[in-house]
XYZ file of C-alpha atoms in Angstrom:
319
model
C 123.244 80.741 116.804
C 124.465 79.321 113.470
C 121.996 81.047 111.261
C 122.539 84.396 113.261
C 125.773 83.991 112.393
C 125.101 82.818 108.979
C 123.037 86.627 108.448
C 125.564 88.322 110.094
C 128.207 87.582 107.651
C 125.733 87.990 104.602
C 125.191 91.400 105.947
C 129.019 92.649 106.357
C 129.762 90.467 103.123
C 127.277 92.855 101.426
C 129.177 96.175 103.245
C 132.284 95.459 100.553
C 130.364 96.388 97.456
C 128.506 98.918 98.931
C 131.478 100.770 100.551
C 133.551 100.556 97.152
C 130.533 102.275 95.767
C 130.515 105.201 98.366
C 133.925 105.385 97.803
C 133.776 105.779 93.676
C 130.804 108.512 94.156
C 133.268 110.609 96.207
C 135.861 110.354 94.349
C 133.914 110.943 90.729
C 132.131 113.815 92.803
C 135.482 115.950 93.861
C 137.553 114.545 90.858
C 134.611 116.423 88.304
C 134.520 119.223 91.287
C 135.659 122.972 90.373
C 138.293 122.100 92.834
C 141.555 122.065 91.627
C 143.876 120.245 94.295
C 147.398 121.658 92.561
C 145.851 124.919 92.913
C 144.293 124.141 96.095
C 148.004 123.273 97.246
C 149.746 126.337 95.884
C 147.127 128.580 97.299
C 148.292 132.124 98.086
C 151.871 131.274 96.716
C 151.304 132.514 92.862
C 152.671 129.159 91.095
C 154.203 128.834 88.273
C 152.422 126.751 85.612
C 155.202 124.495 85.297
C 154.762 123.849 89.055
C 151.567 123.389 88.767
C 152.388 120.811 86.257
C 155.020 119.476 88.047
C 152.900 118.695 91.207
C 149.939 116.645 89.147
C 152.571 114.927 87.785
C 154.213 113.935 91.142
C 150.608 113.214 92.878
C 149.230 111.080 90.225
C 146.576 113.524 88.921
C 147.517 113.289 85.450
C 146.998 109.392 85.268
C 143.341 108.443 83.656
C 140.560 108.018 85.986
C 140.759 103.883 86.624
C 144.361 104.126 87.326
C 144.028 107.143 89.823
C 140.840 105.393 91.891
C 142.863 102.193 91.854
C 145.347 104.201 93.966
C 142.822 106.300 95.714
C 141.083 103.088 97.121
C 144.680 101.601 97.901
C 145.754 104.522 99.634
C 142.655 104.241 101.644
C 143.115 100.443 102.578
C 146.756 101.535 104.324
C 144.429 104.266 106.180
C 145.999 107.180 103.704
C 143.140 109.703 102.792
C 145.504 112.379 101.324
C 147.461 115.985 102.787
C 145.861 118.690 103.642
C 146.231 121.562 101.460
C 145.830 123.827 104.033
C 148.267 122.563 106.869
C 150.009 119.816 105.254
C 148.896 117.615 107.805
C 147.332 113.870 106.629
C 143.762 114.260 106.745
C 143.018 111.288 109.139
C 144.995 112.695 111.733
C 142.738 115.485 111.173
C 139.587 113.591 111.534
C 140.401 110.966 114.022
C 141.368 114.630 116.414
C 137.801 115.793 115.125
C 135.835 112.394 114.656
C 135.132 112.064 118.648
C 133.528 114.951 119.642
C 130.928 114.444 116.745
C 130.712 110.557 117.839
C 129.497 112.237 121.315
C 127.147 114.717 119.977
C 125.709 112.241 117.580
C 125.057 109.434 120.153
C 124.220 111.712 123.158
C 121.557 113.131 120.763
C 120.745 109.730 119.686
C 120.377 108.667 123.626
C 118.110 111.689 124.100
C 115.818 110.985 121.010
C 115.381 107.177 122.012
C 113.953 107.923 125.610
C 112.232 110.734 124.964
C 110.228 108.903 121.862
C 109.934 106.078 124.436
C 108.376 107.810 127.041
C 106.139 110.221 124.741
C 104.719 107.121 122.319
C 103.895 104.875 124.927
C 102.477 107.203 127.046
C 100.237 108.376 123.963
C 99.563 104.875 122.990
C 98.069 104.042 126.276
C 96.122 107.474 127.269
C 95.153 106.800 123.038
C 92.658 110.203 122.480
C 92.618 111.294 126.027
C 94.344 114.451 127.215
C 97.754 113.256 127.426
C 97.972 111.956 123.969
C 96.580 115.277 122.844
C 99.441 116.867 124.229
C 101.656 114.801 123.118
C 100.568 114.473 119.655
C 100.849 118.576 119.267
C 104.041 118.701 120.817
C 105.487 116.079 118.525
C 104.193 117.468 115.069
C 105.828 120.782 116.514
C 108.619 119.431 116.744
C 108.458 117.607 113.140
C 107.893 121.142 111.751
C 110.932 122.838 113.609
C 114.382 122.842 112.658
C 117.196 121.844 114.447
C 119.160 124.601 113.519
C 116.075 126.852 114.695
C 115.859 125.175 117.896
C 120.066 125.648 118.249
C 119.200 129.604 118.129
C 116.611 129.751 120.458
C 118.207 127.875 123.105
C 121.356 130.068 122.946
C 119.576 132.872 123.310
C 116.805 131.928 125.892
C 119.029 129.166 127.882
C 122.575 130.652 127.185
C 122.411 134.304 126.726
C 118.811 135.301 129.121
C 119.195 133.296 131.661
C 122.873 131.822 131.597
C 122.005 128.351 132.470
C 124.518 126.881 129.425
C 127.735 128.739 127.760
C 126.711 130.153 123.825
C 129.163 127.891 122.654
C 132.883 126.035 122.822
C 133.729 122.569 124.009
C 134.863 121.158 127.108
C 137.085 117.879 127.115
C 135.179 115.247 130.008
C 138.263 114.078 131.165
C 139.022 117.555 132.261
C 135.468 118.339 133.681
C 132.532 115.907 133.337
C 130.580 118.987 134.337
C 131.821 121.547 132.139
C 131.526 118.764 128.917
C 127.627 118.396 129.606
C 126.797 122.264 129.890
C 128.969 122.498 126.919
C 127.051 119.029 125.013
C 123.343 119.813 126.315
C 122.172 122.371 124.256
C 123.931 121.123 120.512
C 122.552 117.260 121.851
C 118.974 118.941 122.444
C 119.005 120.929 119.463
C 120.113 117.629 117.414
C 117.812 115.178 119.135
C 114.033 116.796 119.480
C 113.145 117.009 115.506
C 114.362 113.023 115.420
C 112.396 112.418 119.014
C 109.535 113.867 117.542
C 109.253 112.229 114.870
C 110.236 109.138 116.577
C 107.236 110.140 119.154
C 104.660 109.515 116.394
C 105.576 106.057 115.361
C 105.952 104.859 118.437
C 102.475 105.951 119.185
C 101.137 104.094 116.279
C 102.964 100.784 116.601
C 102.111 100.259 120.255
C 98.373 101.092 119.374
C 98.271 98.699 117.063
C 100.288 95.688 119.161
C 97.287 96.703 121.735
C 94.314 95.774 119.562
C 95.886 92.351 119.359
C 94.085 89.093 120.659
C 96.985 88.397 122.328
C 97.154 91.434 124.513
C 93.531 91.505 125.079
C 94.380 87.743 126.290
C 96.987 88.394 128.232
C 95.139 91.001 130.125
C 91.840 89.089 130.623
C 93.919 86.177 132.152
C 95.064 88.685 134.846
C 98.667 90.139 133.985
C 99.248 93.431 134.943
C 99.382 96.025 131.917
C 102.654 97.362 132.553
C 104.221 94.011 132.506
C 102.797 92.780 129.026
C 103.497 96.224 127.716
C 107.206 96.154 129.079
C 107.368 92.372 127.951
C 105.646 92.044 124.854
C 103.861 94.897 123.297
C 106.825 97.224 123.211
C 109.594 94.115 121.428
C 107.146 93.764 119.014
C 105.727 97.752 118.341
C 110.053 98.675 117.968
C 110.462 97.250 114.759
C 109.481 99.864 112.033
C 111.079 102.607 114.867
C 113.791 100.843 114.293
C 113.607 100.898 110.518
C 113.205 104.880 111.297
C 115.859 105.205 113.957
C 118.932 103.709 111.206
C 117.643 106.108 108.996
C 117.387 109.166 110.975
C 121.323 108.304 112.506
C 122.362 109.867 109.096
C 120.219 112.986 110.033
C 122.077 113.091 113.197
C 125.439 112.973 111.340
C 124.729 115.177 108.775
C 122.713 117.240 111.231
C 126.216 118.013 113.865
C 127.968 119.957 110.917
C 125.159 122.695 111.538
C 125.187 122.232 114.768
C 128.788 122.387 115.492
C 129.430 125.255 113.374
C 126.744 127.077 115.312
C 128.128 125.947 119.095
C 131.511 126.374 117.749
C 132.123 122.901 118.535
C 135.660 121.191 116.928
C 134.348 118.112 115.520
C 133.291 116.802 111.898
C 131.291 119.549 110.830
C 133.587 122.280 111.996
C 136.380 120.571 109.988
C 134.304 119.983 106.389
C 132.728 123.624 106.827
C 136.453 124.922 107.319
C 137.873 122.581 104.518
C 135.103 123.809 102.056
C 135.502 127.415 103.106
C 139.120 127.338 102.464
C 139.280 124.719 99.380
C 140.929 121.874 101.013
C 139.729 118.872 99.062
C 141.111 116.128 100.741
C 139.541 116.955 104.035
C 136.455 117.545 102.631
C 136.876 113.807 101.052
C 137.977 112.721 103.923
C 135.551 113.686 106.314
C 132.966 112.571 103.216
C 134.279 109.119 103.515
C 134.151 109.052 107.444
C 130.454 109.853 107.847
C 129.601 107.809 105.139
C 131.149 104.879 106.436
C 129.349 105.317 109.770
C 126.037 105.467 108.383
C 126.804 102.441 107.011
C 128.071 100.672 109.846
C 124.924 102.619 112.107
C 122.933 100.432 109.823
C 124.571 97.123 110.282
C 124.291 97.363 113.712
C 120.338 98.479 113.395
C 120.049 94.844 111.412
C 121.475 93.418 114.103
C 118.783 94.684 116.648
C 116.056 93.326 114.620
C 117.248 89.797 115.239
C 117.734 90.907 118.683
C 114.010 92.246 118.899
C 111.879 90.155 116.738
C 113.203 86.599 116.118
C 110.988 85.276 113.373
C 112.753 87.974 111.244
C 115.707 85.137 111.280
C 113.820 82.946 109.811
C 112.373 85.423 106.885
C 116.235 86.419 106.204
């Protein structure tokens, strides 16, 4: 327990760098932007260039560069990521109103890809080069080669718009019908989730093949255990470390993945906000919502370093 812990705060002790480095990227990256905040503020209005003056004076923007990230990452630490141009409102209220629906679709999509990889690479692994790994194995470098925004279109118009199974688009709230918030979720989590399952499929496949050539499971077999239960028991907490290397990677595909997939469900969340914000040259919630994902891919990945403790033990001591 003591050298869990011990990694454990190595790992978030390492998150402080790393975060003060996301957050000097995005701000070097909009600061050397075309984007013009003063102007982004005055938008429409025809100002003045003494107001325009007047308002980099008052927000800082004519300080140099060290002076204005000191306050940028000090603003953040009080939980301040700027106005919106656009509607004057602070830009976190903005995001934590947007940040849960995209929290759903990401993770519902992330459920989705898990079992269906799951089911698919084990199943492979153990009918290895008989029909149902065949099947399997097309399906899954299908999906590789398909799109998600691809997928998105076909399912609204086969699923939605032919047969009327699912609504084309729009958002239902669960706590105002559980029903009406999956029709509304199950086509963007689908179209999210099957290029990452599919992928997922395929490495699976070949890590449980591999655990099954072991002595150990040829062993374990010979000395009577059923398959299923040194497969359930062994083979598969061994065979789900390098998915898991591929799952932490492919959460930031999911994240950056829902701002397609929003905009084309016409879903409020995340990527509904930035693709608003950058349509209507709002800076700070583009920054903001910049910051957000970024910090969640992070912390996506401090949780997936968790789960290899949690799955293969000796990595503790190679740590």
């Amino acid at each position: 327990m003591v050298a869990i812990t011990r990694i454990l705060l190595r790992r978030v002790a390492l998150l402080v760098p790393l975060m003060l480095g996301i957050v000097l990227f995005v701000f070097l990256v909009m600061r050397f932007s075309d984007v013009d905040p003063a102007s982004a503020f005055f938008q429409g209005a025809n100002p003045t260039p003494q107001q325009l003056h007047d308002f980099r004076e008052q927000n800082g923007l004519l300080d140099p560069l060290p002076v204005r990230y000191a306050h940028f990452v000090g603003d953040l630490l009080h939980g301040d990521m700027g106005t919106s141009a656009l509607t004057r409102a602070p830009v976190l209220e903005q995001v934590t109103t947007a940040l849960p629906l995209t929290l759903q679709l990401t993770f519902l999509g992330l459920g989705i890809a898990v079992v269906l990889s799951l089911l698919g690479g084990v199943t492979a692994a153990i009918y290895r080069d008989r029909l149902p790994d065949q099947i399997i194995r097309v399906v899954s470098l299908t999906g590789v080669a398909a799109p998600g925004f691809w997928l998105a279109l076909l399912m609204i118009q086969y699923l939605a718009v032919d047969q009327g199974w699912f609504p084309t688009g729009g958002y239902v709230n669960p706590a105002d019908s559980l029903s009406g918030w999956l029709k509304t979720m199950t086509l963007p989590a689908l179209a999210l989730s099957l290029p990452v399952a599919a992928q997922l499929t395929r490495i699976v496949r070949t890590s449980v093949v591999e655990e099954l050539d072991k002595d150990y499971v040829r062993t374990a077999v010979g000395s009577g255990l059923p398959p299923r239960v040194v497969v359930g028991r062994n083979v598969l907490r061994n065979a789900l470390i390098n998915p898991l290397t591929v799952l932490g990677l492919r959460v930031g595909y999911l994240l950056g993945g829902a701002v397609v997939i929003e905009t084309i469900f016409s879903l409020p969340g995340m990527g509904k906000l930035m693709i608003d914000a950058v349509k209507n040259g709002d800076p700070a919630v583009v920054q903001g919502v910049v910051l957000t994902t970024a910090t969640g891919f992070v912390v996506v990945n401090l949780v997936i370093d968790i789960l290899y403790l949690l799955v293969n033990p000796r990595l503790r001591g190679a740590t």
